[in-house]
């Protein structure tokens, strides 16, 4: 079963949106599990301090290596084979193929940063793989972790119904998805493309492929150059 263990300073943010809709139903059905662990439980002193000023000066605070390591060591068994991820704008951008890989594995251990991030030494010492969800900066890793978990959970067998299968979605075969239409057949003078109501499945498949290629060329030509 896919198990997500989240290390965070905001455990109350979970399950949040992951507890609703597709992922929430799957959680309730026991198709995956979620555990949010509070890094602050391993904070120092009376105030359970988790952060300190950056070495070398500069603004903000940094999560201490000793505190985060203590949280990880207490919460993850030494023989746990799940990948250890750190949500980070410096990380490798998350892709659908990485999501597929993660979804087919035993789950993930996910660290959510806050403030200016975490002390570099704990990233190295605990082998954390930095993962970014895009070229922008969030105030914390929790929303990024939810994005990653949501993307994985919907691919777990049994989570999506047959009708929602992900095989023709954006980023499969490095293409964006073709345009979708539904009833009514005509709306505000705009008709559904004739081919889609022709009943000719080969023609429909060809049209969809061509549209997917056209949209990808126009919007994301970089995808066409990906392996
Ligand atoms: N000082 C950091 C930098 O410039 O790279 C940004 C820290 S950010 C304010 C706080 C935390 O939010 C990060 O440690 C990370 O966990 C999370 N975060 C922010 N943007 C993210 C992104 N694009 N992808 C993944 N996590 C992100």
JSON list of C-alpha atoms and ligand atoms in Angstrom, two decimals:
[
{"chain": "A", "resi": 1, "resn": "UNK", "atom": "CA", "xyz": [0.00, 0.00, 0.00]},
{"chain": "A", "resi": 2, "resn": "UNK", "atom": "CA", "xyz": [1.16, 3.57, -0.75]},
{"chain": "A", "resi": 3, "resn": "UNK", "atom": "CA", "xyz": [2.08, 5.17, 2.57]},
{"chain": "A", "resi": 4, "resn": "UNK", "atom": "CA", "xyz": [2.76, 8.90, 2.86]},
{"chain": "A", "resi": 5, "resn": "UNK", "atom": "CA", "xyz": [4.56, 10.15, 5.96]},
{"chain": "A", "resi": 6, "resn": "UNK", "atom": "CA", "xyz": [4.80, 13.91, 6.14]},
{"chain": "A", "resi": 7, "resn": "UNK", "atom": "CA", "xyz": [7.21, 15.81, 8.39]},
{"chain": "A", "resi": 8, "resn": "UNK", "atom": "CA", "xyz": [5.85, 19.29, 8.95]},
{"chain": "A", "resi": 9, "resn": "UNK", "atom": "CA", "xyz": [5.55, 22.17, 11.40]},
{"chain": "A", "resi": 10, "resn": "UNK", "atom": "CA", "xyz": [1.86, 22.40, 10.45]},
{"chain": "A", "resi": 11, "resn": "UNK", "atom": "CA", "xyz": [0.43, 18.87, 10.94]},
{"chain": "A", "resi": 12, "resn": "UNK", "atom": "CA", "xyz": [-3.08, 20.33, 11.24]},
{"chain": "A", "resi": 13, "resn": "UNK", "atom": "CA", "xyz": [-2.94, 21.21, 7.53]},
{"chain": "A", "resi": 14, "resn": "UNK", "atom": "CA", "xyz": [-3.30, 17.46, 6.80]},
{"chain": "A", "resi": 15, "resn": "UNK", "atom": "CA", "xyz": [-5.19, 15.73, 5.33]},
{"chain": "A", "resi": 16, "resn": "UNK", "atom": "CA", "xyz": [-6.74, 19.05, 4.22]},
{"chain": "A", "resi": 17, "resn": "UNK", "atom": "CA", "xyz": [-7.79, 18.76, 0.59]},
{"chain": "A", "resi": 18, "resn": "UNK", "atom": "CA", "xyz": [-6.36, 15.23, 0.47]},
{"chain": "A", "resi": 19, "resn": "UNK", "atom": "CA", "xyz": [-9.25, 14.21, 2.72]},
{"chain": "A", "resi": 20, "resn": "UNK", "atom": "CA", "xyz": [-11.85, 15.22, 0.11]},
{"chain": "A", "resi": 21, "resn": "UNK", "atom": "CA", "xyz": [-13.06, 13.81, -3.19]},
{"chain": "A", "resi": 22, "resn": "UNK", "atom": "CA", "xyz": [-11.03, 11.13, -5.02]},
{"chain": "A", "resi": 23, "resn": "UNK", "atom": "CA", "xyz": [-8.06, 11.05, -2.63]},
{"chain": "A", "resi": 24, "resn": "UNK", "atom": "CA", "xyz": [-10.31, 11.34, 0.44]},
{"chain": "A", "resi": 25, "resn": "UNK", "atom": "CA", "xyz": [-12.54, 8.46, -0.67]},
{"chain": "A", "resi": 26, "resn": "UNK", "atom": "CA", "xyz": [-9.47, 6.34, -1.37]},
{"chain": "A", "resi": 27, "resn": "UNK", "atom": "CA", "xyz": [-8.03, 7.23, 2.07]},
{"chain": "A", "resi": 28, "resn": "UNK", "atom": "CA", "xyz": [-11.31, 6.19, 3.72]},
{"chain": "A", "resi": 29, "resn": "UNK", "atom": "CA", "xyz": [-11.28, 2.95, 1.68]},
{"chain": "A", "resi": 30, "resn": "UNK", "atom": "CA", "xyz": [-7.75, 2.18, 2.93]},
{"chain": "A", "resi": 31, "resn": "UNK", "atom": "CA", "xyz": [-6.15, 2.32, -0.53]},
{"chain": "A", "resi": 32, "resn": "UNK", "atom": "CA", "xyz": [-3.39, 4.55, 0.84]},
{"chain": "A", "resi": 33, "resn": "UNK", "atom": "CA", "xyz": [-2.40, 5.95, 4.22]},
{"chain": "A", "resi": 34, "resn": "UNK", "atom": "CA", "xyz": [-1.30, 9.31, 5.53]},
{"chain": "A", "resi": 35, "resn": "UNK", "atom": "CA", "xyz": [0.61, 10.22, 8.65]},
{"chain": "A", "resi": 36, "resn": "UNK", "atom": "CA", "xyz": [1.57, 13.80, 9.51]},
{"chain": "A", "resi": 37, "resn": "UNK", "atom": "CA", "xyz": [4.38, 14.09, 12.07]},
{"chain": "A", "resi": 38, "resn": "UNK", "atom": "CA", "xyz": [5.14, 17.32, 13.87]},
{"chain": "A", "resi": 39, "resn": "UNK", "atom": "CA", "xyz": [8.80, 18.32, 13.59]},
{"chain": "A", "resi": 40, "resn": "UNK", "atom": "CA", "xyz": [8.26, 20.55, 16.64]},
{"chain": "A", "resi": 41, "resn": "UNK", "atom": "CA", "xyz": [7.84, 17.45, 18.83]},
{"chain": "A", "resi": 42, "resn": "UNK", "atom": "CA", "xyz": [11.64, 17.26, 18.55]},
{"chain": "A", "resi": 43, "resn": "UNK", "atom": "CA", "xyz": [12.21, 20.99, 19.13]},
{"chain": "A", "resi": 44, "resn": "UNK", "atom": "CA", "xyz": [14.68, 22.21, 21.72]},
{"chain": "A", "resi": 45, "resn": "UNK", "atom": "CA", "xyz": [14.06, 23.68, 25.14]},
{"chain": "A", "resi": 46, "resn": "UNK", "atom": "CA", "xyz": [10.97, 25.00, 26.79]},
{"chain": "A", "resi": 47, "resn": "UNK", "atom": "CA", "xyz": [9.81, 26.66, 23.55]},
{"chain": "A", "resi": 48, "resn": "UNK", "atom": "CA", "xyz": [10.53, 23.62, 21.42]},
{"chain": "A", "resi": 49, "resn": "UNK", "atom": "CA", "xyz": [12.67, 25.72, 19.07]},
{"chain": "A", "resi": 50, "resn": "UNK", "atom": "CA", "xyz": [13.10, 24.23, 15.60]},
{"chain": "A", "resi": 51, "resn": "UNK", "atom": "CA", "xyz": [14.93, 27.03, 13.78]},
{"chain": "A", "resi": 52, "resn": "UNK", "atom": "CA", "xyz": [17.81, 29.44, 14.12]},
{"chain": "A", "resi": 53, "resn": "UNK", "atom": "CA", "xyz": [19.39, 32.34, 12.24]},
{"chain": "A", "resi": 54, "resn": "UNK", "atom": "CA", "xyz": [21.30, 31.58, 9.01]},
{"chain": "A", "resi": 55, "resn": "UNK", "atom": "CA", "xyz": [25.02, 31.09, 9.38]},
{"chain": "A", "resi": 56, "resn": "UNK", "atom": "CA", "xyz": [26.76, 33.95, 7.57]},
{"chain": "A", "resi": 57, "resn": "UNK", "atom": "CA", "xyz": [23.87, 36.32, 8.21]},
{"chain": "A", "resi": 58, "resn": "UNK", "atom": "CA", "xyz": [20.90, 37.25, 6.09]},
{"chain": "A", "resi": 59, "resn": "UNK", "atom": "CA", "xyz": [17.16, 37.38, 6.57]},
{"chain": "A", "resi": 60, "resn": "UNK", "atom": "CA", "xyz": [14.84, 34.74, 7.98]},
{"chain": "A", "resi": 61, "resn": "UNK", "atom": "CA", "xyz": [15.37, 31.54, 9.89]},
{"chain": "A", "resi": 62, "resn": "UNK", "atom": "CA", "xyz": [16.56, 28.04, 8.97]},
{"chain": "A", "resi": 63, "resn": "UNK", "atom": "CA", "xyz": [15.23, 24.71, 10.28]},
{"chain": "A", "resi": 64, "resn": "UNK", "atom": "CA", "xyz": [17.95, 23.13, 12.39]},
{"chain": "A", "resi": 65, "resn": "UNK", "atom": "CA", "xyz": [19.65, 19.94, 11.17]},
{"chain": "A", "resi": 66, "resn": "UNK", "atom": "CA", "xyz": [19.67, 18.32, 14.61]},
{"chain": "A", "resi": 67, "resn": "UNK", "atom": "CA", "xyz": [15.94, 18.90, 15.14]},
{"chain": "A", "resi": 68, "resn": "UNK", "atom": "CA", "xyz": [14.85, 17.67, 11.73]},
{"chain": "A", "resi": 69, "resn": "UNK", "atom": "CA", "xyz": [17.18, 14.66, 11.91]},
{"chain": "A", "resi": 70, "resn": "UNK", "atom": "CA", "xyz": [15.77, 13.74, 15.34]},
{"chain": "A", "resi": 71, "resn": "UNK", "atom": "CA", "xyz": [12.23, 13.92, 13.92]},
{"chain": "A", "resi": 72, "resn": "UNK", "atom": "CA", "xyz": [13.18, 11.76, 10.93]},
{"chain": "A", "resi": 73, "resn": "UNK", "atom": "CA", "xyz": [15.10, 9.22, 13.01]},
{"chain": "A", "resi": 74, "resn": "UNK", "atom": "CA", "xyz": [12.20, 8.83, 15.42]},
{"chain": "A", "resi": 75, "resn": "UNK", "atom": "CA", "xyz": [9.56, 8.58, 12.69]},
{"chain": "A", "resi": 76, "resn": "UNK", "atom": "CA", "xyz": [11.20, 6.42, 10.02]},
{"chain": "A", "resi": 77, "resn": "UNK", "atom": "CA", "xyz": [12.45, 2.90, 10.56]},
{"chain": "A", "resi": 78, "resn": "UNK", "atom": "CA", "xyz": [16.01, 2.30, 9.38]},
{"chain": "A", "resi": 79, "resn": "UNK", "atom": "CA", "xyz": [14.83, -0.41, 6.95]},
{"chain": "A", "resi": 80, "resn": "UNK", "atom": "CA", "xyz": [12.11, 1.82, 5.43]},
{"chain": "A", "resi": 81, "resn": "UNK", "atom": "CA", "xyz": [12.71, 1.73, 1.68]},
{"chain": "A", "resi": 82, "resn": "UNK", "atom": "CA", "xyz": [10.46, 4.63, 0.76]},
{"chain": "A", "resi": 83, "resn": "UNK", "atom": "CA", "xyz": [12.11, 7.57, -1.03]},
{"chain": "A", "resi": 84, "resn": "UNK", "atom": "CA", "xyz": [12.85, 10.50, 1.28]},
{"chain": "A", "resi": 85, "resn": "UNK", "atom": "CA", "xyz": [11.78, 13.70, -0.38]},
{"chain": "A", "resi": 86, "resn": "UNK", "atom": "CA", "xyz": [12.24, 17.33, 0.62]},
{"chain": "A", "resi": 87, "resn": "UNK", "atom": "CA", "xyz": [9.85, 19.77, -0.99]},
{"chain": "A", "resi": 88, "resn": "UNK", "atom": "CA", "xyz": [12.08, 22.59, -2.23]},
{"chain": "A", "resi": 89, "resn": "UNK", "atom": "CA", "xyz": [12.06, 25.21, -5.00]},
{"chain": "A", "resi": 90, "resn": "UNK", "atom": "CA", "xyz": [15.67, 24.16, -5.67]},
{"chain": "A", "resi": 91, "resn": "UNK", "atom": "CA", "xyz": [14.65, 20.59, -6.37]},
{"chain": "A", "resi": 92, "resn": "UNK", "atom": "CA", "xyz": [14.22, 18.73, -9.61]},
{"chain": "A", "resi": 93, "resn": "UNK", "atom": "CA", "xyz": [10.85, 19.72, -11.10]},
{"chain": "A", "resi": 94, "resn": "UNK", "atom": "CA", "xyz": [8.15, 17.10, -10.49]},
{"chain": "A", "resi": 95, "resn": "UNK", "atom": "CA", "xyz": [6.98, 15.37, -13.66]},
{"chain": "A", "resi": 96, "resn": "UNK", "atom": "CA", "xyz": [4.21, 12.92, -14.45]},
{"chain": "A", "resi": 97, "resn": "UNK", "atom": "CA", "xyz": [6.79, 10.18, -15.07]},
{"chain": "A", "resi": 98, "resn": "UNK", "atom": "CA", "xyz": [8.32, 10.71, -11.60]},
{"chain": "A", "resi": 99, "resn": "UNK", "atom": "CA", "xyz": [4.78, 10.71, -10.17]},
{"chain": "A", "resi": 100, "resn": "UNK", "atom": "CA", "xyz": [4.10, 7.37, -11.90]},
{"chain": "A", "resi": 101, "resn": "UNK", "atom": "CA", "xyz": [7.31, 5.95, -10.49]},
{"chain": "A", "resi": 102, "resn": "UNK", "atom": "CA", "xyz": [6.44, 7.10, -6.95]},
{"chain": "A", "resi": 103, "resn": "UNK", "atom": "CA", "xyz": [2.83, 5.91, -7.23]},
{"chain": "A", "resi": 104, "resn": "UNK", "atom": "CA", "xyz": [3.94, 2.40, -8.15]},
{"chain": "A", "resi": 105, "resn": "UNK", "atom": "CA", "xyz": [6.24, 2.20, -5.11]},
{"chain": "A", "resi": 106, "resn": "UNK", "atom": "CA", "xyz": [5.63, 1.81, -1.37]},
{"chain": "A", "resi": 107, "resn": "UNK", "atom": "CA", "xyz": [4.94, 5.52, -0.82]},
{"chain": "A", "resi": 108, "resn": "UNK", "atom": "CA", "xyz": [7.06, 8.48, 0.24]},
{"chain": "A", "resi": 109, "resn": "UNK", "atom": "CA", "xyz": [8.54, 10.20, 3.25]},
{"chain": "A", "resi": 110, "resn": "UNK", "atom": "CA", "xyz": [8.08, 13.91, 2.63]},
{"chain": "A", "resi": 111, "resn": "UNK", "atom": "CA", "xyz": [9.70, 16.78, 4.51]},
{"chain": "A", "resi": 112, "resn": "UNK", "atom": "CA", "xyz": [8.02, 20.18, 4.30]},
{"chain": "A", "resi": 113, "resn": "UNK", "atom": "CA", "xyz": [10.32, 23.17, 4.70]},
{"chain": "A", "resi": 114, "resn": "UNK", "atom": "CA", "xyz": [9.34, 26.51, 6.23]},
{"chain": "A", "resi": 115, "resn": "UNK", "atom": "CA", "xyz": [11.11, 29.85, 6.70]},
{"chain": "A", "resi": 116, "resn": "UNK", "atom": "CA", "xyz": [14.28, 29.98, 4.53]},
{"chain": "A", "resi": 117, "resn": "UNK", "atom": "CA", "xyz": [14.42, 26.20, 4.29]},
{"chain": "A", "resi": 118, "resn": "UNK", "atom": "CA", "xyz": [16.44, 23.55, 6.09]},
{"chain": "A", "resi": 119, "resn": "UNK", "atom": "CA", "xyz": [20.11, 23.25, 7.09]},
{"chain": "A", "resi": 120, "resn": "UNK", "atom": "CA", "xyz": [21.99, 21.75, 4.13]},
{"chain": "A", "resi": 121, "resn": "UNK", "atom": "CA", "xyz": [23.72, 19.16, 6.31]},
{"chain": "A", "resi": 122, "resn": "UNK", "atom": "CA", "xyz": [20.52, 17.25, 7.11]},
{"chain": "A", "resi": 123, "resn": "UNK", "atom": "CA", "xyz": [19.69, 17.06, 3.39]},
{"chain": "A", "resi": 124, "resn": "UNK", "atom": "CA", "xyz": [23.00, 15.29, 2.80]},
{"chain": "A", "resi": 125, "resn": "UNK", "atom": "CA", "xyz": [23.10, 13.24, 5.99]},
{"chain": "A", "resi": 126, "resn": "UNK", "atom": "CA", "xyz": [19.58, 11.81, 5.61]},
{"chain": "A", "resi": 127, "resn": "UNK", "atom": "CA", "xyz": [19.73, 11.50, 1.81]},
{"chain": "A", "resi": 128, "resn": "UNK", "atom": "CA", "xyz": [16.80, 13.80, 1.07]},
{"chain": "A", "resi": 129, "resn": "UNK", "atom": "CA", "xyz": [15.88, 14.19, -2.60]},
{"chain": "A", "resi": 130, "resn": "UNK", "atom": "CA", "xyz": [14.78, 17.78, -3.29]},
{"chain": "A", "resi": 131, "resn": "UNK", "atom": "CA", "xyz": [11.60, 18.03, -5.36]},
{"chain": "A", "resi": 132, "resn": "UNK", "atom": "CA", "xyz": [10.07, 21.23, -6.75]},
{"chain": "A", "resi": 133, "resn": "UNK", "atom": "CA", "xyz": [6.51, 21.66, -7.93]},
{"chain": "A", "resi": 134, "resn": "UNK", "atom": "CA", "xyz": [7.34, 24.69, -10.09]},
{"chain": "A", "resi": 135, "resn": "UNK", "atom": "CA", "xyz": [9.41, 27.81, -10.55]},
{"chain": "A", "resi": 136, "resn": "UNK", "atom": "CA", "xyz": [7.80, 29.94, -7.85]},
{"chain": "A", "resi": 137, "resn": "UNK", "atom": "CA", "xyz": [8.22, 30.18, -4.10]},
{"chain": "A", "resi": 138, "resn": "UNK", "atom": "CA", "xyz": [5.54, 29.01, -1.65]},
{"chain": "A", "resi": 139, "resn": "UNK", "atom": "CA", "xyz": [5.59, 29.93, 2.01]},
{"chain": "A", "resi": 140, "resn": "UNK", "atom": "CA", "xyz": [5.91, 26.29, 3.07]},
{"chain": "A", "resi": 141, "resn": "UNK", "atom": "CA", "xyz": [6.28, 22.78, 1.71]},
{"chain": "A", "resi": 142, "resn": "UNK", "atom": "CA", "xyz": [2.85, 21.56, 2.86]},
{"chain": "A", "resi": 143, "resn": "UNK", "atom": "CA", "xyz": [0.90, 22.60, -0.23]},
{"chain": "A", "resi": 144, "resn": "UNK", "atom": "CA", "xyz": [3.70, 21.24, -2.41]},
{"chain": "A", "resi": 145, "resn": "UNK", "atom": "CA", "xyz": [3.56, 17.91, -0.54]},
{"chain": "A", "resi": 146, "resn": "UNK", "atom": "CA", "xyz": [-0.20, 17.79, -1.04]},
{"chain": "A", "resi": 147, "resn": "UNK", "atom": "CA", "xyz": [0.25, 18.37, -4.78]},
{"chain": "A", "resi": 148, "resn": "UNK", "atom": "CA", "xyz": [2.74, 15.51, -4.98]},
{"chain": "A", "resi": 149, "resn": "UNK", "atom": "CA", "xyz": [0.61, 13.12, -2.91]},
{"chain": "A", "resi": 150, "resn": "UNK", "atom": "CA", "xyz": [-2.58, 13.98, -4.82]},
{"chain": "A", "resi": 151, "resn": "UNK", "atom": "CA", "xyz": [-0.84, 13.32, -8.15]},
{"chain": "A", "resi": 152, "resn": "UNK", "atom": "CA", "xyz": [0.42, 9.94, -6.88]},
{"chain": "A", "resi": 153, "resn": "UNK", "atom": "CA", "xyz": [-2.74, 8.78, -5.14]},
{"chain": "A", "resi": 154, "resn": "UNK", "atom": "CA", "xyz": [-5.00, 9.15, -8.18]},
{"chain": "A", "resi": 155, "resn": "UNK", "atom": "CA", "xyz": [-2.75, 6.68, -10.03]},
{"chain": "A", "resi": 156, "resn": "UNK", "atom": "CA", "xyz": [-2.98, 3.96, -7.37]},
{"chain": "A", "resi": 157, "resn": "UNK", "atom": "CA", "xyz": [-4.94, 1.02, -8.81]},
{"chain": "A", "resi": 158, "resn": "UNK", "atom": "CA", "xyz": [-8.58, 1.19, -7.74]},
{"chain": "A", "resi": 159, "resn": "UNK", "atom": "CA", "xyz": [-8.57, 4.92, -6.91]},
{"chain": "A", "resi": 160, "resn": "UNK", "atom": "CA", "xyz": [-9.85, 6.14, -10.26]},
{"chain": "A", "resi": 161, "resn": "UNK", "atom": "CA", "xyz": [-12.79, 4.42, -11.85]},
{"chain": "A", "resi": 162, "resn": "UNK", "atom": "CA", "xyz": [-12.33, 2.74, -15.23]},
{"chain": "A", "resi": 163, "resn": "UNK", "atom": "CA", "xyz": [-13.94, 5.74, -16.89]},
{"chain": "A", "resi": 164, "resn": "UNK", "atom": "CA", "xyz": [-11.35, 8.12, -15.44]},
{"chain": "A", "resi": 165, "resn": "UNK", "atom": "CA", "xyz": [-8.27, 6.08, -16.36]},
{"chain": "A", "resi": 166, "resn": "UNK", "atom": "CA", "xyz": [-5.18, 8.27, -16.68]},
{"chain": "A", "resi": 167, "resn": "UNK", "atom": "CA", "xyz": [-3.82, 6.67, -19.83]},
{"chain": "A", "resi": 168, "resn": "UNK", "atom": "CA", "xyz": [-4.85, 9.44, -22.24]},
{"chain": "A", "resi": 169, "resn": "UNK", "atom": "CA", "xyz": [-4.15, 12.40, -20.00]},
{"chain": "A", "resi": 170, "resn": "UNK", "atom": "CA", "xyz": [-1.79, 15.31, -20.40]},
{"chain": "A", "resi": 171, "resn": "UNK", "atom": "CA", "xyz": [1.91, 14.36, -20.24]},
{"chain": "A", "resi": 172, "resn": "UNK", "atom": "CA", "xyz": [1.29, 10.76, -21.35]},
{"chain": "A", "resi": 173, "resn": "UNK", "atom": "CA", "xyz": [3.52, 10.24, -24.41]},
{"chain": "A", "resi": 174, "resn": "UNK", "atom": "CA", "xyz": [4.86, 13.78, -23.78]},
{"chain": "A", "resi": 175, "resn": "UNK", "atom": "CA", "xyz": [1.67, 15.36, -25.11]},
{"chain": "A", "resi": 176, "resn": "UNK", "atom": "CA", "xyz": [-0.95, 17.67, -23.63]},
{"chain": "A", "resi": 177, "resn": "UNK", "atom": "CA", "xyz": [-4.49, 16.38, -23.77]},
{"chain": "A", "resi": 178, "resn": "UNK", "atom": "CA", "xyz": [-6.79, 16.94, -26.74]},
{"chain": "A", "resi": 179, "resn": "UNK", "atom": "CA", "xyz": [-9.86, 19.22, -26.24]},
{"chain": "A", "resi": 180, "resn": "UNK", "atom": "CA", "xyz": [-12.84, 17.71, -24.44]},
{"chain": "A", "resi": 181, "resn": "UNK", "atom": "CA", "xyz": [-16.55, 18.36, -25.14]},
{"chain": "A", "resi": 182, "resn": "UNK", "atom": "CA", "xyz": [-19.82, 17.16, -23.70]},
{"chain": "A", "resi": 183, "resn": "UNK", "atom": "CA", "xyz": [-23.54, 17.85, -24.09]},
{"chain": "A", "resi": 184, "resn": "UNK", "atom": "CA", "xyz": [-25.27, 19.96, -25.31]},
{"chain": "A", "resi": 185, "resn": "UNK", "atom": "CA", "xyz": [-24.23, 19.33, -28.88]},
{"chain": "A", "resi": 186, "resn": "UNK", "atom": "CA", "xyz": [-24.56, 23.03, -29.65]},
{"chain": "A", "resi": 187, "resn": "UNK", "atom": "CA", "xyz": [-24.01, 25.81, -27.10]},
{"chain": "A", "resi": 188, "resn": "UNK", "atom": "CA", "xyz": [-24.04, 29.58, -27.76]},
{"chain": "A", "resi": 189, "resn": "UNK", "atom": "CA", "xyz": [-23.71, 28.88, -31.48]},
{"chain": "A", "resi": 190, "resn": "UNK", "atom": "CA", "xyz": [-20.66, 26.61, -30.96]},
{"chain": "A", "resi": 191, "resn": "UNK", "atom": "CA", "xyz": [-21.00, 23.02, -32.12]},
{"chain": "A", "resi": 192, "resn": "UNK", "atom": "CA", "xyz": [-19.03, 19.99, -30.96]},
{"chain": "A", "resi": 193, "resn": "UNK", "atom": "CA", "xyz": [-16.55, 19.06, -33.75]},
{"chain": "A", "resi": 194, "resn": "UNK", "atom": "CA", "xyz": [-18.40, 16.86, -36.24]},
{"chain": "A", "resi": 195, "resn": "UNK", "atom": "CA", "xyz": [-15.86, 14.04, -36.04]},
{"chain": "A", "resi": 196, "resn": "UNK", "atom": "CA", "xyz": [-16.61, 13.46, -32.33]},
{"chain": "A", "resi": 197, "resn": "UNK", "atom": "CA", "xyz": [-20.24, 12.68, -33.06]},
{"chain": "A", "resi": 198, "resn": "UNK", "atom": "CA", "xyz": [-19.46, 10.60, -36.16]},
{"chain": "A", "resi": 199, "resn": "UNK", "atom": "CA", "xyz": [-19.15, 7.30, -34.29]},
{"chain": "A", "resi": 200, "resn": "UNK", "atom": "CA", "xyz": [-16.03, 6.52, -36.37]},
{"chain": "A", "resi": 201, "resn": "UNK", "atom": "CA", "xyz": [-13.57, 5.50, -33.63]},
{"chain": "A", "resi": 202, "resn": "UNK", "atom": "CA", "xyz": [-10.49, 5.39, -35.84]},
{"chain": "A", "resi": 203, "resn": "UNK", "atom": "CA", "xyz": [-11.22, 8.89, -37.13]},
{"chain": "A", "resi": 204, "resn": "UNK", "atom": "CA", "xyz": [-11.83, 10.14, -33.58]},
{"chain": "A", "resi": 205, "resn": "UNK", "atom": "CA", "xyz": [-8.53, 8.67, -32.38]},
{"chain": "A", "resi": 206, "resn": "UNK", "atom": "CA", "xyz": [-6.66, 10.30, -35.29]},
{"chain": "A", "resi": 207, "resn": "UNK", "atom": "CA", "xyz": [-8.35, 13.70, -34.63]},
{"chain": "A", "resi": 208, "resn": "UNK", "atom": "CA", "xyz": [-7.50, 13.54, -30.93]},
{"chain": "A", "resi": 209, "resn": "UNK", "atom": "CA", "xyz": [-3.88, 12.67, -31.63]},
{"chain": "A", "resi": 210, "resn": "UNK", "atom": "CA", "xyz": [-3.55, 15.55, -34.11]},
{"chain": "A", "resi": 211, "resn": "UNK", "atom": "CA", "xyz": [-5.18, 18.00, -31.71]},
{"chain": "A", "resi": 212, "resn": "UNK", "atom": "CA", "xyz": [-2.95, 16.84, -28.85]},
{"chain": "A", "resi": 213, "resn": "UNK", "atom": "CA", "xyz": [0.11, 17.38, -31.07]},
{"chain": "A", "resi": 214, "resn": "UNK", "atom": "CA", "xyz": [-1.11, 20.81, -32.22]},
{"chain": "A", "resi": 215, "resn": "UNK", "atom": "CA", "xyz": [-1.80, 22.03, -28.67]},
{"chain": "A", "resi": 216, "resn": "UNK", "atom": "CA", "xyz": [1.52, 20.68, -27.39]},
{"chain": "A", "resi": 217, "resn": "UNK", "atom": "CA", "xyz": [3.41, 22.36, -30.28]},
{"chain": "A", "resi": 218, "resn": "UNK", "atom": "CA", "xyz": [1.68, 25.67, -29.54]},
{"chain": "A", "resi": 219, "resn": "UNK", "atom": "CA", "xyz": [1.85, 25.66, -25.74]},
{"chain": "A", "resi": 220, "resn": "UNK", "atom": "CA", "xyz": [4.64, 23.35, -24.63]},
{"chain": "A", "resi": 221, "resn": "UNK", "atom": "CA", "xyz": [7.06, 22.60, -27.48]},
{"chain": "A", "resi": 222, "resn": "UNK", "atom": "CA", "xyz": [9.62, 21.58, -24.81]},
{"chain": "A", "resi": 223, "resn": "UNK", "atom": "CA", "xyz": [7.55, 18.43, -24.10]},
{"chain": "A", "resi": 224, "resn": "UNK", "atom": "CA", "xyz": [8.02, 17.19, -27.67]},
{"chain": "A", "resi": 225, "resn": "UNK", "atom": "CA", "xyz": [11.80, 17.25, -27.17]},
{"chain": "A", "resi": 226, "resn": "UNK", "atom": "CA", "xyz": [11.62, 15.14, -23.97]},
{"chain": "A", "resi": 227, "resn": "UNK", "atom": "CA", "xyz": [12.74, 11.49, -23.97]},
{"chain": "B", "resi": 1, "resn": "LIG", "atom": "N1", "xyz": [14.69, 30.26, 0.76]},
{"chain": "B", "resi": 1, "resn": "LIG", "atom": "C1", "xyz": [14.17, 29.26, -0.11]},
{"chain": "B", "resi": 1, "resn": "LIG", "atom": "C2", "xyz": [14.70, 29.48, -1.51]},
{"chain": "B", "resi": 1, "resn": "LIG", "atom": "O1", "xyz": [14.90, 30.62, -1.91]},
{"chain": "B", "resi": 1, "resn": "LIG", "atom": "O2", "xyz": [14.90, 28.48, -2.23]},
{"chain": "B", "resi": 1, "resn": "LIG", "atom": "C3", "xyz": [12.65, 29.30, -0.13]},
{"chain": "B", "resi": 1, "resn": "LIG", "atom": "C4", "xyz": [12.04, 28.81, 1.13]},
{"chain": "B", "resi": 1, "resn": "LIG", "atom": "S1", "xyz": [10.25, 28.74, 1.06]},
{"chain": "B", "resi": 1, "resn": "LIG", "atom": "C5", "xyz": [9.81, 30.34, 1.63]},
{"chain": "B", "resi": 1, "resn": "LIG", "atom": "C6", "xyz": [9.82, 27.70, 2.39]},
{"chain": "B", "resi": 1, "resn": "LIG", "atom": "C7", "xyz": [9.57, 26.25, 2.03]},
{"chain": "B", "resi": 1, "resn": "LIG", "atom": "O3", "xyz": [8.49, 26.16, 1.13]},
{"chain": "B", "resi": 1, "resn": "LIG", "atom": "C8", "xyz": [10.69, 25.51, 1.35]},
{"chain": "B", "resi": 1, "resn": "LIG", "atom": "O4", "xyz": [11.67, 25.06, 2.27]},
{"chain": "B", "resi": 1, "resn": "LIG", "atom": "C9", "xyz": [9.97, 24.38, 0.66]},
{"chain": "B", "resi": 1, "resn": "LIG", "atom": "O5", "xyz": [9.74, 23.30, 1.54]},
{"chain": "B", "resi": 1, "resn": "LIG", "atom": "C10", "xyz": [8.63, 25.02, 0.31]},
{"chain": "B", "resi": 1, "resn": "LIG", "atom": "N2", "xyz": [8.54, 25.43, -1.11]},
{"chain": "B", "resi": 1, "resn": "LIG", "atom": "C11", "xyz": [8.50, 26.70, -1.56]},
{"chain": "B", "resi": 1, "resn": "LIG", "atom": "N3", "xyz": [8.40, 26.74, -2.90]},
{"chain": "B", "resi": 1, "resn": "LIG", "atom": "C12", "xyz": [8.37, 25.46, -3.32]},
{"chain": "B", "resi": 1, "resn": "LIG", "atom": "C13", "xyz": [8.30, 24.86, -4.61]},
{"chain": "B", "resi": 1, "resn": "LIG", "atom": "N4", "xyz": [8.23, 25.57, -5.73]},
{"chain": "B", "resi": 1, "resn": "LIG", "atom": "N5", "xyz": [8.29, 23.50, -4.68]},
{"chain": "B", "resi": 1, "resn": "LIG", "atom": "C14", "xyz": [8.38, 22.75, -3.55]},
{"chain": "B", "resi": 1, "resn": "LIG", "atom": "N6", "xyz": [8.46, 23.28, -2.31]},
{"chain": "B", "resi": 1, "resn": "LIG", "atom": "C15", "xyz": [8.46, 24.61, -2.18]}
]
